[in-house]
């Protein structure tokens, strides 16, 4: 039964919220399982992965990672991976005072080791669900995300 004031599509979207949170929690748990043997955390893995191809400043890392992480929280994780020897700070020739985070050999090795384990997890889960269903789900998630973003930017629609 529909909630008063909400249309069936609104009910359907609301019914999706908890399973999406549960899926997010499962993804975080899987990332924690994959990173734990390497003395990393999912947040450290995200930051290291963001600079795998090229050194970046913290604000750009935060934009690439997304997920609502603030620049300050990414800065804390970046400082942590530097302190642990997975990355180093280097001067940014494009902007003084805004250093670039760059992987060390240890950091690069860690990201590559995690890739093998992530591939095994993704292959097993993907095989259980099926490529076509996952592609359809990705498309639907993108549509819901875009519709929500559009509404937040212009709620008077």
GROMACS .gro file of C-alpha atoms in nm:
model
  157
    1UNK     CA    1   0.000   0.000   0.000
    2UNK     CA    2   0.115   0.349  -0.089
    3UNK     CA    3   0.197   0.600   0.183
    4UNK     CA    4  -0.039   0.903   0.174
    5UNK     CA    5   0.119   1.182  -0.030
    6UNK     CA    6   0.355   0.949  -0.215
    7UNK     CA    7   0.302   0.798  -0.558
    8UNK     CA    8   0.388   0.432  -0.633
    9UNK     CA    9   0.719   0.537  -0.788
   10UNK     CA   10   0.806   0.723  -0.467
   11UNK     CA   11   0.721   0.411  -0.267
   12UNK     CA   12   0.939   0.200  -0.498
   13UNK     CA   13   1.232   0.438  -0.456
   14UNK     CA   14   1.189   0.447  -0.079
   15UNK     CA   15   1.181   0.065  -0.071
   16UNK     CA   16   1.517   0.070  -0.250
   17UNK     CA   17   1.699   0.280   0.011
   18UNK     CA   18   1.764   0.013   0.275
   19UNK     CA   19   1.884  -0.253   0.028
   20UNK     CA   20   2.122   0.003  -0.126
   21UNK     CA   21   2.259   0.089   0.220
   22UNK     CA   22   2.297  -0.283   0.285
   23UNK     CA   23   2.482  -0.327  -0.046
   24UNK     CA   24   2.709  -0.034   0.040
   25UNK     CA   25   2.781  -0.197   0.376
   26UNK     CA   26   2.859  -0.525   0.202
   27UNK     CA   27   3.097  -0.351  -0.041
   28UNK     CA   28   3.274  -0.186   0.254
   29UNK     CA   29   3.297  -0.519   0.437
   30UNK     CA   30   3.441  -0.685   0.126
   31UNK     CA   31   3.694  -0.402   0.087
   32UNK     CA   32   3.793  -0.441   0.453
   33UNK     CA   33   3.837  -0.817   0.401
   34UNK     CA   34   4.056  -0.756   0.095
   35UNK     CA   35   4.270  -0.482   0.254
   36UNK     CA   36   4.320  -0.624   0.606
   37UNK     CA   37   4.600  -0.871   0.521
   38UNK     CA   38   4.795  -0.581   0.367
   39UNK     CA   39   4.772  -0.353   0.672
   40UNK     CA   40   4.556  -0.116   0.470
   41UNK     CA   41   4.202   0.010   0.510
   42UNK     CA   42   3.946   0.067   0.236
   43UNK     CA   43   4.003   0.445   0.268
   44UNK     CA   44   4.379   0.405   0.228
   45UNK     CA   45   4.321   0.178  -0.072
   46UNK     CA   46   4.096   0.439  -0.234
   47UNK     CA   47   4.353   0.714  -0.187
   48UNK     CA   48   4.642   0.500  -0.311
   49UNK     CA   49   4.436   0.384  -0.608
   50UNK     CA   50   4.353   0.743  -0.702
   51UNK     CA   51   4.722   0.821  -0.752
   52UNK     CA   52   4.822   0.492  -0.914
   53UNK     CA   53   4.859   0.646  -1.261
   54UNK     CA   54   4.984   0.993  -1.166
   55UNK     CA   55   5.052   1.208  -0.860
   56UNK     CA   56   4.759   1.429  -0.759
   57UNK     CA   57   4.681   1.704  -0.507
   58UNK     CA   58   4.441   1.618  -0.225
   59UNK     CA   59   4.145   1.820  -0.363
   60UNK     CA   60   4.165   1.627  -0.691
   61UNK     CA   61   4.189   1.295  -0.505
   62UNK     CA   62   3.877   1.392  -0.307
   63UNK     CA   63   3.690   1.476  -0.630
   64UNK     CA   64   3.790   1.148  -0.795
   65UNK     CA   65   3.701   0.935  -0.496
   66UNK     CA   66   3.375   1.121  -0.445
   67UNK     CA   67   3.140   0.935  -0.211
   68UNK     CA   68   3.087   1.248  -0.004
   69UNK     CA   69   3.438   1.244   0.141
   70UNK     CA   70   3.561   1.587   0.241
   71UNK     CA   71   3.896   1.723   0.140
   72UNK     CA   72   3.991   1.721   0.509
   73UNK     CA   73   3.918   1.349   0.551
   74UNK     CA   74   4.115   1.268   0.235
   75UNK     CA   75   4.400   1.486   0.370
   76UNK     CA   76   4.406   1.281   0.693
   77UNK     CA   77   4.420   0.953   0.498
   78UNK     CA   78   4.687   1.094   0.264
   79UNK     CA   79   4.900   1.199   0.562
   80UNK     CA   80   4.854   0.850   0.706
   81UNK     CA   81   4.968   0.670   0.388
   82UNK     CA   82   5.273   0.898   0.376
   83UNK     CA   83   5.352   0.822   0.742
   84UNK     CA   84   5.323   0.449   0.666
   85UNK     CA   85   5.559   0.471   0.367
   86UNK     CA   86   5.303   0.393   0.095
   87UNK     CA   87   5.329   0.739  -0.059
   88UNK     CA   88   5.533   1.059  -0.050
   89UNK     CA   89   5.460   1.429  -0.093
   90UNK     CA   90   5.624   1.604  -0.384
   91UNK     CA   91   5.610   1.968  -0.493
   92UNK     CA   92   5.332   2.066  -0.730
   93UNK     CA   93   5.484   2.270  -1.015
   94UNK     CA   94   5.138   2.397  -1.112
   95UNK     CA   95   5.046   2.531  -0.768
   96UNK     CA   96   5.286   2.623  -0.491
   97UNK     CA   97   5.178   2.516  -0.146
   98UNK     CA   98   4.962   2.232  -0.278
   99UNK     CA   99   5.178   1.921  -0.282
  100UNK     CA  100   5.111   1.614  -0.492
  101UNK     CA  101   5.066   1.270  -0.342
  102UNK     CA  102   5.278   1.010  -0.521
  103UNK     CA  103   5.305   0.637  -0.460
  104UNK     CA  104   5.624   0.479  -0.334
  105UNK     CA  105   5.727   0.138  -0.464
  106UNK     CA  106   5.572  -0.010  -0.147
  107UNK     CA  107   5.242   0.166  -0.222
  108UNK     CA  108   5.244   0.056  -0.584
  109UNK     CA  109   5.313  -0.305  -0.479
  110UNK     CA  110   5.026  -0.291  -0.227
  111UNK     CA  111   4.776  -0.161  -0.484
  112UNK     CA  112   4.881  -0.431  -0.732
  113UNK     CA  113   4.853  -0.704  -0.465
  114UNK     CA  114   4.505  -0.582  -0.374
  115UNK     CA  115   4.402  -0.590  -0.740
  116UNK     CA  116   4.446  -0.966  -0.758
  117UNK     CA  117   4.226  -1.019  -0.453
  118UNK     CA  118   3.967  -0.767  -0.574
  119UNK     CA  119   3.954  -0.947  -0.910
  120UNK     CA  120   3.889  -1.280  -0.736
  121UNK     CA  121   3.606  -1.125  -0.530
  122UNK     CA  122   3.456  -0.943  -0.832
  123UNK     CA  123   3.472  -1.256  -1.047
  124UNK     CA  124   3.300  -1.472  -0.785
  125UNK     CA  125   3.025  -1.220  -0.708
  126UNK     CA  126   2.983  -1.125  -1.074
  127UNK     CA  127   2.953  -1.489  -1.177
  128UNK     CA  128   2.684  -1.544  -0.911
  129UNK     CA  129   2.475  -1.249  -1.036
  130UNK     CA  130   2.550  -1.241  -1.409
  131UNK     CA  131   2.694  -0.975  -1.636
  132UNK     CA  132   2.365  -0.869  -1.798
  133UNK     CA  133   2.187  -0.815  -1.465
  134UNK     CA  134   2.486  -0.620  -1.331
  135UNK     CA  135   2.494  -0.399  -1.641
  136UNK     CA  136   2.121  -0.332  -1.607
  137UNK     CA  137   2.164  -0.252  -1.237
  138UNK     CA  138   2.449  -0.012  -1.312
  139UNK     CA  139   2.233   0.168  -1.565
  140UNK     CA  140   1.944   0.195  -1.321
  141UNK     CA  141   2.169   0.317  -1.040
  142UNK     CA  142   2.306   0.585  -1.273
  143UNK     CA  143   1.954   0.696  -1.365
  144UNK     CA  144   1.843   0.715  -1.000
  145UNK     CA  145   2.160   0.904  -0.906
  146UNK     CA  146   2.112   1.154  -1.188
  147UNK     CA  147   1.742   1.206  -1.105
  148UNK     CA  148   1.829   1.266  -0.739
  149UNK     CA  149   2.111   1.504  -0.832
  150UNK     CA  150   1.879   1.696  -1.064
  151UNK     CA  151   1.616   1.724  -0.791
  152UNK     CA  152   1.871   1.844  -0.531
  153UNK     CA  153   1.992   2.111  -0.774
  154UNK     CA  154   1.640   2.226  -0.855
  155UNK     CA  155   1.385   2.100  -0.599
  156UNK     CA  156   1.111   2.330  -0.734
  157UNK     CA  157   1.064   2.108  -1.044
   0.00000   0.00000   0.00000
